[in-house]
CSV table of N, CA and C in Angstrom, one decimal:
chain,number,residue,atom,x,y,z
A,1,MET,N,57.0,184.7,129.9
A,1,MET,CA,58.4,185.1,130.2
A,1,MET,C,59.2,183.8,130.3
A,2,ALA,N,60.3,183.8,129.5
A,2,ALA,CA,61.3,182.7,129.6
A,2,ALA,C,61.9,182.8,131.0
A,3,GLU,N,62.5,181.7,131.4
A,3,GLU,CA,63.1,181.7,132.8
A,3,GLU,C,64.3,182.5,132.8
A,4,GLN,N,64.3,183.6,133.6
A,4,GLN,CA,65.5,184.4,133.9
A,4,GLN,C,66.3,183.7,134.9
A,5,ILE,N,67.6,184.1,135.0
A,5,ILE,CA,68.5,183.6,136.0
A,5,ILE,C,69.0,184.7,136.9
A,6,ILE,N,69.0,184.5,138.2
A,6,ILE,CA,69.6,185.5,139.1
A,6,ILE,C,70.8,184.8,139.8
A,7,VAL,N,71.9,185.5,139.9
A,7,VAL,CA,73.0,185.0,140.6
A,7,VAL,C,73.1,186.0,141.8
A,8,ALA,N,73.2,185.4,143.0
A,8,ALA,CA,73.3,186.2,144.2
A,8,ALA,C,74.1,185.5,145.3
A,9,GLY,N,74.7,186.4,146.1
A,9,GLY,CA,75.6,185.8,147.1
A,9,GLY,C,76.6,186.8,147.5
A,10,TRP,N,77.8,186.3,147.9
A,10,TRP,CA,78.9,187.1,148.4
A,10,TRP,C,80.3,186.5,148.1
A,11,MET,N,81.3,187.3,148.1
A,11,MET,CA,82.7,186.8,148.0
A,11,MET,C,83.4,187.6,149.1
A,12,ASP,N,84.3,186.9,149.8
A,12,ASP,CA,85.1,187.6,150.8
A,12,ASP,C,86.6,187.5,150.3
A,13,TYR,N,87.3,188.7,150.5
A,13,TYR,CA,88.7,188.8,150.1
A,13,TYR,C,89.4,189.4,151.3
A,14,GLU,N,90.7,189.2,151.3
A,14,GLU,CA,91.6,189.9,152.3
A,14,GLU,C,91.2,191.3,152.3
A,15,PRO,N,91.1,192.0,153.4
A,15,PRO,CA,90.7,193.4,153.4
A,15,PRO,C,91.6,194.3,152.5
A,16,ALA,N,92.9,193.9,152.4
A,16,ALA,CA,93.8,194.7,151.6
A,16,ALA,C,93.5,194.5,150.1
A,17,ASP,N,92.8,193.4,149.7
A,17,ASP,CA,92.6,193.1,148.4
A,17,ASP,C,91.1,193.5,147.9
A,18,ARG,N,90.2,193.7,148.9
A,18,ARG,CA,88.8,194.0,148.5
A,18,ARG,C,88.7,195.2,147.6
A,19,ASP,N,89.3,196.3,147.9
A,19,ASP,CA,89.1,197.5,147.0
A,19,ASP,C,89.7,197.3,145.7
A,20,THR,N,90.8,196.5,145.6
A,20,THR,CA,91.4,196.2,144.3
A,20,THR,C,90.4,195.4,143.5
A,21,MET,N,89.8,194.4,144.1
A,21,MET,CA,88.8,193.5,143.4
A,21,MET,C,87.6,194.4,143.0
A,22,LEU,N,87.1,195.2,143.8
A,22,LEU,CA,86.0,196.1,143.4
A,22,LEU,C,86.3,196.9,142.2
A,23,GLY,N,87.6,197.5,142.2
A,23,GLY,CA,87.9,198.3,141.0
A,23,GLY,C,87.9,197.4,139.7
A,24,HIS,N,88.3,196.2,139.8
A,24,HIS,CA,88.2,195.3,138.6
A,24,HIS,C,86.8,195.0,138.3
A,25,LEU,N,86.0,194.8,139.3
A,25,LEU,CA,84.6,194.5,139.1
A,25,LEU,C,83.8,195.7,138.5
A,26,VAL,N,84.2,196.9,138.8
A,26,VAL,CA,83.5,198.0,138.1
A,26,VAL,C,83.7,197.9,136.6
A,27,GLU,N,85.0,197.7,136.2
A,27,GLU,CA,85.3,197.6,134.8
A,27,GLU,C,84.6,196.4,134.1
A,28,VAL,N,84.6,195.2,134.7
A,28,VAL,CA,84.0,194.0,134.1
A,28,VAL,C,82.5,194.2,134.1
A,29,GLY,N,81.9,194.9,135.1
A,29,GLY,CA,80.5,195.1,135.1
A,29,GLY,C,80.1,196.1,134.0
A,30,ARG,N,80.8,197.1,133.8
A,30,ARG,CA,80.5,198.1,132.7
A,30,ARG,C,80.6,197.3,131.4
A,31,ARG,N,81.6,196.6,131.1
A,31,ARG,CA,81.7,195.9,129.8
A,31,ARG,C,80.6,194.8,129.7
A,32,THR,N,80.3,194.1,130.8
A,32,THR,CA,79.2,193.1,130.7
A,32,THR,C,77.9,193.8,130.3
A,33,ARG,N,77.5,194.9,131.0
A,33,ARG,CA,76.3,195.6,130.8
A,33,ARG,C,76.2,196.1,129.3
A,34,GLU,N,77.4,196.6,128.9
A,34,GLU,CA,77.4,197.3,127.5
A,34,GLU,C,77.5,196.2,126.4
A,35,GLU,N,78.2,195.1,126.6
A,35,GLU,CA,78.5,194.3,125.5
A,35,GLU,C,77.7,193.0,125.4
A,36,GLU,N,76.9,192.7,126.5
A,36,GLU,CA,76.2,191.4,126.6
A,36,GLU,C,74.7,191.7,126.7
A,37,PRO,N,74.0,191.6,125.6
A,37,PRO,CA,72.5,191.9,125.6
A,37,PRO,C,71.7,191.0,126.5
A,38,GLY,N,72.3,189.8,126.9
A,38,GLY,CA,71.6,188.9,127.8
A,38,GLY,C,71.7,189.3,129.3
A,39,CYS,N,72.5,190.3,129.6
A,39,CYS,CA,72.7,190.8,131.0
A,39,CYS,C,71.6,191.9,131.3
A,40,LEU,N,70.8,191.6,132.2
A,40,LEU,CA,69.8,192.6,132.6
A,40,LEU,C,70.3,193.4,133.8
A,41,ASP,N,71.1,192.9,134.6
A,41,ASP,CA,71.7,193.7,135.8
A,41,ASP,C,72.9,193.0,136.2
A,42,TYR,N,73.9,193.8,136.7
A,42,TYR,CA,75.2,193.2,137.1
A,42,TYR,C,75.8,194.2,138.2
A,43,ALA,N,75.7,193.8,139.4
A,43,ALA,CA,76.1,194.7,140.5
A,43,ALA,C,76.9,194.0,141.5
A,44,MET,N,78.1,194.5,141.8
A,44,MET,CA,79.0,194.0,142.8
A,44,MET,C,79.3,195.2,143.8
A,45,THR,N,78.9,195.0,145.0
A,45,THR,CA,79.1,196.1,145.9
A,45,THR,C,79.8,195.8,147.2
A,46,ALA,N,80.5,196.7,147.8
A,46,ALA,CA,81.1,196.5,149.1
A,46,ALA,C,80.1,196.4,150.2
A,47,ASP,N,80.2,195.4,151.1
A,47,ASP,CA,79.4,195.3,152.2
A,47,ASP,C,79.8,196.3,153.2
A,48,PRO,N,79.0,197.3,153.6
A,48,PRO,CA,79.4,198.4,154.5
A,48,PRO,C,79.7,197.9,155.9
A,49,SER,N,79.3,196.7,156.3
A,49,SER,CA,79.5,196.2,157.7
A,49,SER,C,80.6,195.1,157.8
A,50,ASP,N,81.2,194.8,156.6
A,50,ASP,CA,82.3,193.8,156.6
A,50,ASP,C,83.4,194.2,155.6
A,51,GLU,N,84.5,194.4,156.1
A,51,GLU,CA,85.6,194.9,155.2
A,51,GLU,C,86.2,193.9,154.3
A,52,ARG,N,85.7,192.7,154.4
A,52,ARG,CA,86.1,191.6,153.4
A,52,ARG,C,85.1,191.3,152.3
A,53,ARG,N,83.9,191.7,152.6
A,53,ARG,CA,82.8,191.1,151.7
A,53,ARG,C,82.4,192.0,150.6
A,54,ILE,N,82.2,191.3,149.5
A,54,ILE,CA,81.6,191.9,148.3
A,54,ILE,C,80.3,191.2,148.0
A,55,ARG,N,79.2,192.0,147.9
A,55,ARG,CA,77.9,191.4,147.6
A,55,ARG,C,77.7,191.3,146.1
A,56,VAL,N,77.1,190.2,145.7
A,56,VAL,CA,76.9,189.9,144.2
A,56,VAL,C,75.5,189.8,143.9
A,57,TYR,N,75.1,190.5,142.8
A,57,TYR,CA,73.7,190.4,142.2
A,57,TYR,C,73.8,190.5,140.7
A,58,GLU,N,73.4,189.5,140.0
A,58,GLU,CA,73.3,189.5,138.5
A,58,GLU,C,72.0,189.0,138.1
A,59,ARG,N,71.5,189.5,137.0
A,59,ARG,CA,70.2,189.0,136.4
A,59,ARG,C,70.4,188.9,134.9
A,60,TRP,N,70.0,187.7,134.4
A,60,TRP,CA,70.3,187.3,133.1
A,60,TRP,C,69.0,186.9,132.4
A,61,VAL,N,68.9,187.0,131.1
A,61,VAL,CA,67.7,186.6,130.4
A,61,VAL,C,67.5,185.1,130.3
A,62,SER,N,68.6,184.4,130.5
A,62,SER,CA,68.5,182.9,130.4
A,62,SER,C,69.8,182.3,130.9
A,63,GLN,N,69.8,181.0,131.1
A,63,GLN,CA,71.0,180.3,131.5
A,63,GLN,C,72.0,180.4,130.3
A,64,GLN,N,71.6,180.3,129.1
A,64,GLN,CA,72.5,180.4,128.0
A,64,GLN,C,73.2,181.7,128.0
A,65,ALA,N,72.5,182.8,128.3
A,65,ALA,CA,73.2,184.1,128.4
A,65,ALA,C,74.3,184.1,129.5
A,66,LEU,N,74.0,183.5,130.6
A,66,LEU,CA,75.0,183.4,131.7
A,66,LEU,C,76.2,182.6,131.3
A,67,ASP,N,75.9,181.4,130.7
A,67,ASP,CA,77.0,180.6,130.2
A,67,ASP,C,77.8,181.3,129.2
A,68,ALA,N,77.3,182.0,128.3
A,68,ALA,CA,78.1,182.8,127.3
A,68,ALA,C,78.9,183.8,127.9
A,69,HIS,N,78.4,184.4,129.0
A,69,HIS,CA,79.2,185.4,129.8
A,69,HIS,C,80.6,185.0,130.1
A,70,PHE,N,80.7,183.7,130.6
A,70,PHE,CA,81.9,183.1,131.0
A,70,PHE,C,82.9,182.9,129.9
A,71,THR,N,82.5,183.0,128.7
A,71,THR,CA,83.4,182.8,127.5
A,71,THR,C,83.9,184.1,126.9
A,72,THR,N,83.5,185.2,127.4
A,72,THR,CA,83.8,186.5,126.8
A,72,THR,C,85.3,186.9,127.1
A,73,ALA,N,85.8,187.7,126.2
A,73,ALA,CA,87.2,188.2,126.4
A,73,ALA,C,87.3,189.0,127.7
A,74,HIS,N,86.3,189.8,128.0
A,74,HIS,CA,86.4,190.7,129.2
A,74,HIS,C,86.4,189.8,130.5
A,75,ILE,N,85.8,188.7,130.5
A,75,ILE,CA,85.9,187.8,131.6
A,75,ILE,C,87.2,187.1,131.7
A,76,LYS,N,87.8,186.8,130.6
A,76,LYS,CA,89.2,186.2,130.6
A,76,LYS,C,90.2,187.2,131.1
A,77,ASP,N,90.0,188.5,130.6
A,77,ASP,CA,90.9,189.5,131.1
A,77,ASP,C,90.8,189.8,132.5
A,78,PHE,N,89.6,189.8,133.0
A,78,PHE,CA,89.3,190.0,134.4
A,78,PHE,C,89.9,188.9,135.3
A,79,ARG,N,89.7,187.7,134.9
A,79,ARG,CA,90.3,186.6,135.7
A,79,ARG,C,91.8,186.7,135.8
A,80,ALA,N,92.4,187.0,134.6
A,80,ALA,CA,93.9,187.2,134.7
A,80,ALA,C,94.3,188.4,135.6
A,81,ALA,N,93.5,189.4,135.6
A,81,ALA,CA,93.9,190.6,136.4
A,81,ALA,C,93.7,190.4,137.9
A,82,VAL,N,92.8,189.5,138.3
A,82,VAL,CA,92.6,189.3,139.7
A,82,VAL,C,93.2,188.0,140.3
A,83,ALA,N,94.0,187.3,139.4
A,83,ALA,CA,94.5,186.0,139.8
A,83,ALA,C,95.4,186.1,141.1
A,84,GLY,N,96.0,187.2,141.4
A,84,GLY,CA,96.9,187.3,142.6
A,84,GLY,C,96.2,187.7,143.9
A,85,LEU,N,94.9,188.0,143.8
A,85,LEU,CA,94.1,188.5,145.0
A,85,LEU,C,93.7,187.2,145.8
A,86,THR,N,93.7,187.5,147.1
A,86,THR,CA,93.3,186.4,148.0
A,86,THR,C,91.8,186.4,148.4
A,87,ARG,N,91.2,185.4,147.8
A,87,ARG,CA,89.8,185.2,148.2
A,87,ARG,C,89.7,184.2,149.4
A,88,LEU,N,88.9,184.7,150.4
A,88,LEU,CA,88.8,183.9,151.6
A,88,LEU,C,87.6,183.0,151.6
A,89,GLY,N,86.6,183.3,150.9
A,89,GLY,CA,85.4,182.5,150.9
A,89,GLY,C,84.5,183.0,149.8
A,90,VAL,N,83.5,182.2,149.5
A,90,VAL,CA,82.5,182.5,148.5
A,90,VAL,C,81.2,181.7,148.7
A,91,SER,N,80.1,182.4,148.5
A,91,SER,CA,78.8,181.7,148.5
A,91,SER,C,78.0,182.4,147.4
A,92,LEU,N,77.8,181.7,146.3
A,92,LEU,CA,77.0,182.2,145.2
A,92,LEU,C,76.0,181.1,144.8
A,93,GLU,N,74.8,181.6,144.5
A,93,GLU,CA,73.8,180.6,144.1
A,93,GLU,C,73.1,181.2,142.8
A,94,THR,N,72.6,180.3,142.0
A,94,THR,CA,71.7,180.7,140.9
A,94,THR,C,70.3,180.4,141.2
A,95,PHE,N,69.4,181.2,140.7
A,95,PHE,CA,68.0,181.0,141.0
A,95,PHE,C,67.3,181.2,139.6
A,96,GLY,N,66.4,180.3,139.2
A,96,GLY,CA,65.6,180.4,138.1
A,96,GLY,C,64.3,181.1,138.4
A,97,VAL,N,64.0,182.1,137.6
A,97,VAL,CA,62.8,183.0,137.8
A,97,VAL,C,61.8,182.7,136.7
A,98,THR,N,60.7,182.1,137.1
A,98,THR,CA,59.6,181.8,136.1
A,98,THR,C,58.5,182.9,136.0
A,99,ALA,N,58.5,183.8,137.0
A,99,ALA,CA,57.5,184.8,137.0
A,99,ALA,C,58.0,186.0,137.8
A,100,ALA,N,57.6,187.2,137.3
A,100,ALA,CA,58.0,188.4,138.0
A,100,ALA,C,56.9,189.4,137.9
A,101,ARG,N,56.8,190.3,138.8
A,101,ARG,CA,55.9,191.4,138.8
A,101,ARG,C,56.5,192.6,139.5
A,102,ALA,N,56.0,193.8,139.0
A,102,ALA,CA,56.5,195.0,139.7
A,102,ALA,C,55.9,195.1,141.1
A,103,MET,N,56.7,195.7,142.0
A,103,MET,CA,56.2,195.8,143.4
A,103,MET,C,55.1,196.9,143.5
A,104,ARG,N,55.2,197.9,142.7
A,104,ARG,CA,54.3,199.0,142.7
A,104,ARG,C,53.8,199.4,141.4
């Protein structure tokens, strides 16, 4: 297995902006999964215990696939659409995965 990349963490937004951001993330996630063969999973979800927090989980076939993701038209459109939203904080990390196995 080539080294896969996982992106995980969170982003905090003003509570009034979080649902708007989630709406944009639904669209960018759909397009990412449909249009980018290097994307294995792309999920952004509201944290049920924090009205500001969005949980982030992405899985990519390689670092090159993740790098290419940031150059796509749908990411450029997404960034323009959310430019006015207030992000309060962010904690995102990338992890290289050299081995994986099914849990069951």
